[in-house]
Amino acid sequence: MSSKAIAREKIPDAVSLLKAKYRVIAPVPKGKTFVFKKIGNPQEVVLDYNTTILPLKKFFLPPDEVIVKYNLKKREYQEPEIESEPTVFFGIHNYELQGILRLDYAFGTGVKDATYLKKRENNIFIGVTYTPDDYHFAESVGIPTDLKEGFDIFLTKYNGHYRVEALTDKGKNIVSQWSEFLEDCSYDGDPVVHFKNKLKQSVAGIREIFHGAYNHPVWKETSKKCYSCGTCNLVCPTCYCFDVSDEVVLGTDQGARSRRWDSCQILGFTEVAGGEAFREKRYDRVRHRMSRKFAYIMDDRDRPFCVGCGRCIRQCTADISITDVMNALL
Ligand code: SF4
Ligand code: SF4
């Protein structure tokens, strides 16, 4: 069967057709950067982008969300109704979807997080190839640019066109509706892509090295520069820690419990009653973050909890690079 392609100028038409049936989330420009947002005008969608400020996790684990409402007097509680509106995530890089697959593991293993999992229903992912910039290092963590795991459709860019591969039944259904925009594809293969940013060693050996690195000087060296601002956690597609707080409306019996993104780099993260903090030293917190990415969860899952998106490097207040820190160990 010959493969199909879509010309770049036909992309808004393809998005328009999707919008008739689905909520469409895609990358759009914001100043000199890009963000994922719900698409109003299909002309806004960009497929040539390096990365977005925040990852897709904001749609599944919002920065601030009510998880239960209650009435103290009646001793009743109510969980909010979660919408699982059919949604197409369009123009997604593969490291981004790998981040979601890791959140699926975190929220779907052991005690399942119904609030998160409900939002994961009715999702369709349409991926697109990207050109790594100075920050991406996904290949070093086992995510080469041609990895298509989890996608329903994958678009490979070539000569002003995108090859269209339908990878699931849901994907085939959409592609069949796009037929008027498609043409025969002359491009066979995957583009050769070079990452400038790399880990010195492939991911397979990292875990062993990590377990012997508890007292490595790189933790203290890095912590001298770190401001403990927490930006690296907030922009990370695989960081999912949250804080929980209760707010009771003054003069009433009504209250709500919310969760908000939290950061293991902030001193208060481990603070408990009485003022004790378990990771009081900044270098402890730096080491903890790296260990979460490359050791602790990897022991269980056999995949690093870093997808090499490079956001924490790009947006670090102190210009700390996770690849530099890791390469000091390798
Ligand atoms: S973003 Fe940079 S400065 Fe801020 S906590 Fe993370 S490593 Fe430290
Ligand atoms: S640790 Fe940094 S590079 Fe790795 S997934 Fe998180 S933000 Fe991306």
XYZ file of C-alpha atoms and ligand atoms in Angstrom:
346
model
C 0.000 0.000 0.000
C 1.428 3.394 -0.944
C 1.852 5.799 1.947
C 0.134 9.169 2.041
C 1.314 12.698 2.682
C -0.193 16.080 3.447
C 1.193 19.399 2.181
C 2.099 21.871 4.912
C -0.499 24.421 3.678
C -3.270 21.833 4.076
C -2.611 21.354 7.807
C -5.168 24.036 8.890
C -7.818 22.239 6.791
C -6.996 18.946 8.508
C -7.207 20.651 11.929
C -10.535 22.290 10.998
C -11.982 18.893 10.238
C -10.789 17.551 13.586
C -12.311 20.517 15.402
C -15.775 19.579 14.205
C -15.627 16.454 16.356
C -12.929 16.926 18.986
C -11.353 19.432 21.301
C -7.986 20.031 19.621
C -4.894 20.895 21.669
C -1.815 21.922 19.681
C 1.298 24.107 19.870
C 0.860 27.806 19.046
C 3.367 30.682 19.177
C 3.551 32.870 22.279
C 6.030 35.707 21.768
C 9.304 34.004 20.884
C 8.203 30.735 22.487
C 5.382 28.219 22.102
C 2.587 26.888 24.287
C 0.054 24.074 24.042
C -3.482 25.416 23.951
C -7.010 24.602 22.841
C -7.247 25.606 19.215
C -9.774 28.203 18.121
C -8.354 29.263 14.770
C -6.642 26.331 12.954
C -4.230 28.805 11.303
C -2.621 29.288 14.745
C -1.209 25.755 14.817
C 2.555 25.467 14.295
C 4.281 22.191 13.569
C 7.789 23.681 13.330
C 8.552 24.407 16.958
C 11.378 23.467 19.286
C 9.430 22.941 22.502
C 6.642 24.529 24.559
C 7.048 26.398 27.859
C 4.973 23.851 29.809
C 4.490 20.190 28.947
C 1.173 18.488 28.132
C 0.875 17.396 31.777
C -1.001 20.652 32.497
C -4.078 19.143 30.806
C -4.016 15.998 32.942
C -2.575 17.352 36.175
C -3.495 21.060 36.228
C -1.271 23.388 38.310
C -4.155 23.829 40.782
C -7.275 21.652 40.980
C -10.034 20.878 43.474
C -10.075 17.162 44.279
C -12.948 17.103 46.765
C -15.622 19.463 48.135
C -17.229 18.879 51.528
C -19.753 20.027 54.084
C -18.331 19.799 57.602
C -21.649 19.900 59.414
C -23.341 17.259 57.277
C -20.135 15.226 57.103
C -20.657 14.846 53.358
C -18.192 15.084 50.525
C -18.402 15.260 46.782
C -15.762 14.586 44.162
C -15.866 17.013 41.227
C -17.142 15.674 37.935
C -14.201 15.302 35.591
C -14.836 15.881 31.924
C -13.208 13.458 29.539
C -14.032 15.412 26.411
C -12.781 13.625 23.267
C -9.500 15.400 22.594
C -6.915 15.285 19.842
C -3.421 16.318 20.880
C -2.012 17.477 17.555
C 1.628 18.083 16.626
C 3.152 16.387 19.645
C 6.859 15.508 19.942
C 7.573 11.960 21.004
C 9.412 12.874 24.249
C 6.240 14.753 25.244
C 4.056 11.675 24.876
C 6.718 9.612 26.656
C 6.267 12.039 29.562
C 2.530 11.252 29.617
C 3.245 7.508 29.512
C 5.422 7.946 32.595
C 2.669 9.877 34.376
C 0.300 7.015 33.479
C 2.640 4.731 35.371
C 2.851 7.076 38.360
C -0.919 7.649 38.617
C -2.070 4.212 37.463
C 0.117 1.959 39.609
C -0.793 0.997 43.169
C -3.492 3.344 44.467
C -4.946 4.639 41.215
C -5.587 8.360 40.792
C -9.117 8.495 39.332
C -8.915 12.261 38.774
C -5.915 11.853 36.481
C -7.026 8.639 34.789
C -10.440 10.024 33.839
C -8.731 12.777 31.879
C -6.673 10.167 30.017
C -9.800 8.643 28.483
C -10.804 9.667 24.954
C -7.368 10.988 23.980
C -5.905 10.784 20.479
C -2.264 11.675 19.885
C -0.936 12.905 16.549
C 2.841 13.140 16.629
C 5.284 15.086 14.504
C 9.026 14.901 13.958
C 11.230 17.657 15.355
C 14.759 18.953 14.963
C 16.622 18.794 18.278
C 18.054 22.124 19.420
C 20.877 22.792 21.912
C 18.772 21.505 24.823
C 17.019 18.314 23.738
C 18.820 15.069 24.595
C 15.960 12.571 24.274
C 18.031 10.073 22.293
C 20.374 9.661 25.284
C 17.440 8.539 27.442
C 16.177 5.980 24.937
C 13.834 8.193 22.878
C 15.180 8.513 19.314
C 13.210 10.901 17.073
C 11.583 8.030 15.139
C 10.046 6.400 18.272
C 6.285 6.335 17.632
C 5.087 4.471 20.756
C 1.662 5.674 21.912
C 0.773 7.711 18.820
C -2.370 7.166 16.760
C -0.969 9.078 13.791
C 2.594 10.176 13.137
C 3.637 12.984 10.775
C 7.164 12.925 9.357
C 8.314 16.200 7.829
C 9.959 16.248 4.364
C 10.130 18.856 1.553
C 7.181 21.025 2.583
C 5.075 17.925 3.295
C 4.362 15.517 6.131
C 4.191 11.784 5.589
C 1.035 10.558 7.351
C 1.233 7.204 9.150
C -1.934 5.876 10.801
C -0.795 3.606 13.636
C -4.061 2.628 15.341
C -7.710 2.144 14.369
C -8.516 5.573 15.807
C -5.733 6.994 13.643
C -6.945 5.178 10.529
C -10.434 6.539 11.090
C -9.136 10.120 11.165
C -6.868 9.624 8.151
C -9.819 8.265 6.151
C -11.645 11.539 6.868
C -8.642 13.521 5.630
C -8.621 11.809 2.213
C -9.410 15.013 0.280
C -6.243 16.640 1.713
C -3.884 13.723 1.100
C -1.625 12.866 -1.796
C 0.722 9.992 -2.564
C 3.937 10.136 -0.545
C 7.275 9.782 -2.275
C 9.287 9.762 0.963
C 10.242 6.476 2.525
C 12.415 6.243 5.648
C 13.132 8.390 8.644
C 15.210 11.569 8.724
C 18.721 11.308 10.133
C 18.760 13.452 13.233
C 21.720 14.570 15.338
C 21.455 15.615 18.968
C 24.030 18.211 20.029
C 23.202 17.706 23.692
C 23.997 14.194 24.921
C 24.745 12.044 27.918
C 28.205 10.511 27.798
C 26.796 7.082 28.340
C 23.639 5.379 27.154
C 20.832 4.980 29.614
C 21.469 1.275 30.204
C 24.487 1.861 32.470
C 23.274 4.938 34.303
C 21.424 3.227 37.113
C 24.495 1.322 38.351
C 26.645 4.446 38.245
C 23.970 6.369 40.080
C 23.765 3.964 42.953
C 27.483 4.487 43.624
C 27.285 8.280 43.405
C 25.685 9.224 46.705
C 28.701 11.192 47.920
C 29.872 12.514 44.553
C 31.115 16.163 44.748
C 28.806 17.198 41.864
C 25.841 17.495 44.250
C 27.511 20.135 46.400
C 29.047 21.894 43.382
C 25.656 22.140 41.669
C 23.905 23.240 44.837
C 26.259 26.260 45.142
C 24.629 27.647 41.964
C 21.045 26.461 42.506
C 18.500 29.006 43.847
C 15.974 26.327 44.911
C 13.398 28.161 42.814
C 11.631 24.971 41.701
C 11.297 25.990 38.033
C 12.929 22.732 36.890
C 10.142 20.719 38.540
C 7.312 22.870 37.252
C 8.369 22.651 33.600
C 9.218 18.943 33.722
C 6.831 16.547 31.931
C 7.564 13.754 34.421
C 7.492 15.660 37.735
C 4.129 15.001 39.330
C 4.481 15.856 43.035
C 1.734 18.016 44.443
C 0.835 19.637 47.750
C -2.652 19.275 49.235
C -4.443 21.994 51.176
C -7.924 22.602 52.603
C -9.851 25.822 52.428
C -13.060 26.299 54.386
C -15.227 29.245 53.340
C -15.359 31.570 56.366
C -18.712 31.591 58.163
C -19.946 28.445 56.361
C -19.578 24.669 56.645
C -18.421 24.405 53.031
C -14.851 23.545 52.172
C -12.683 22.277 49.359
C -9.477 20.281 49.189
C -7.111 21.201 46.358
C -3.846 19.960 45.006
C -1.162 22.194 43.532
C 2.100 21.447 41.768
C 4.956 21.258 44.244
C 8.729 21.160 43.944
C 11.229 18.891 45.676
C 13.817 21.662 45.234
C 12.058 23.951 47.703
C 12.950 23.627 51.388
C 9.306 23.408 52.500
C 8.708 20.279 50.401
C 9.860 17.950 53.169
C 8.926 20.162 56.109
C 6.704 18.505 58.713
C 4.988 19.618 61.913
C 7.504 21.079 64.336
C 9.572 22.585 61.523
C 11.736 19.535 60.776
C 12.774 19.216 57.111
C 14.171 15.922 55.848
C 16.196 17.448 53.030
C 17.330 20.652 54.650
C 20.591 20.838 52.711
C 20.264 22.113 49.169
C 22.661 19.469 47.831
C 20.344 16.794 49.277
C 17.518 18.243 47.229
C 19.624 18.455 44.049
C 20.672 14.805 44.500
C 17.099 13.773 45.206
C 15.768 15.270 41.970
C 18.407 13.525 39.867
C 17.842 10.273 41.735
C 14.108 10.428 40.997
C 14.897 10.826 37.316
C 17.646 8.250 36.909
C 17.567 5.780 39.784
C 14.595 5.328 42.121
C 11.754 4.898 39.610
C 14.093 3.269 37.096
C 14.666 0.468 39.592
C 10.969 -0.285 39.325
C 10.105 0.696 35.785
C 13.388 0.172 33.908
C 12.969 3.495 32.103
C 14.418 6.815 33.237
C 11.883 9.352 34.464
C 13.622 11.971 32.369
C 12.537 12.149 28.718
C 15.311 14.506 27.579
C 13.021 17.424 26.670
C 15.647 19.898 27.908
C 13.074 22.266 29.464
C 14.779 22.265 32.873
C 18.028 23.366 31.207
C 16.403 25.979 28.991
C 14.435 27.513 31.863
C 16.770 27.071 34.845
C 17.224 30.356 36.670
C 20.881 29.502 37.357
C 21.857 27.954 33.983
C 22.255 24.517 35.510
C 22.232 21.744 32.934
C 20.978 18.290 33.867
C 23.226 16.805 31.172
C 26.296 18.530 32.658
C 25.385 17.216 36.112
C 24.819 13.711 34.786
C 27.957 13.755 32.639
C 30.012 14.597 35.741
C 28.889 11.217 37.080
C 29.268 9.124 33.933
S 15.489 25.691 38.081
Fe 17.702 25.722 38.413
S 17.992 27.165 40.108
Fe 15.815 26.603 40.121
S 15.711 24.834 41.542
Fe 15.969 23.988 39.490
S 18.195 23.698 39.281
Fe 17.870 25.103 41.017
S 14.410 16.358 33.987
Fe 14.604 18.101 32.581
S 15.134 17.195 30.590
Fe 14.385 15.544 31.905
S 12.203 15.408 31.403
Fe 12.376 16.775 33.178
S 12.510 18.841 32.295
Fe 12.884 17.389 30.636
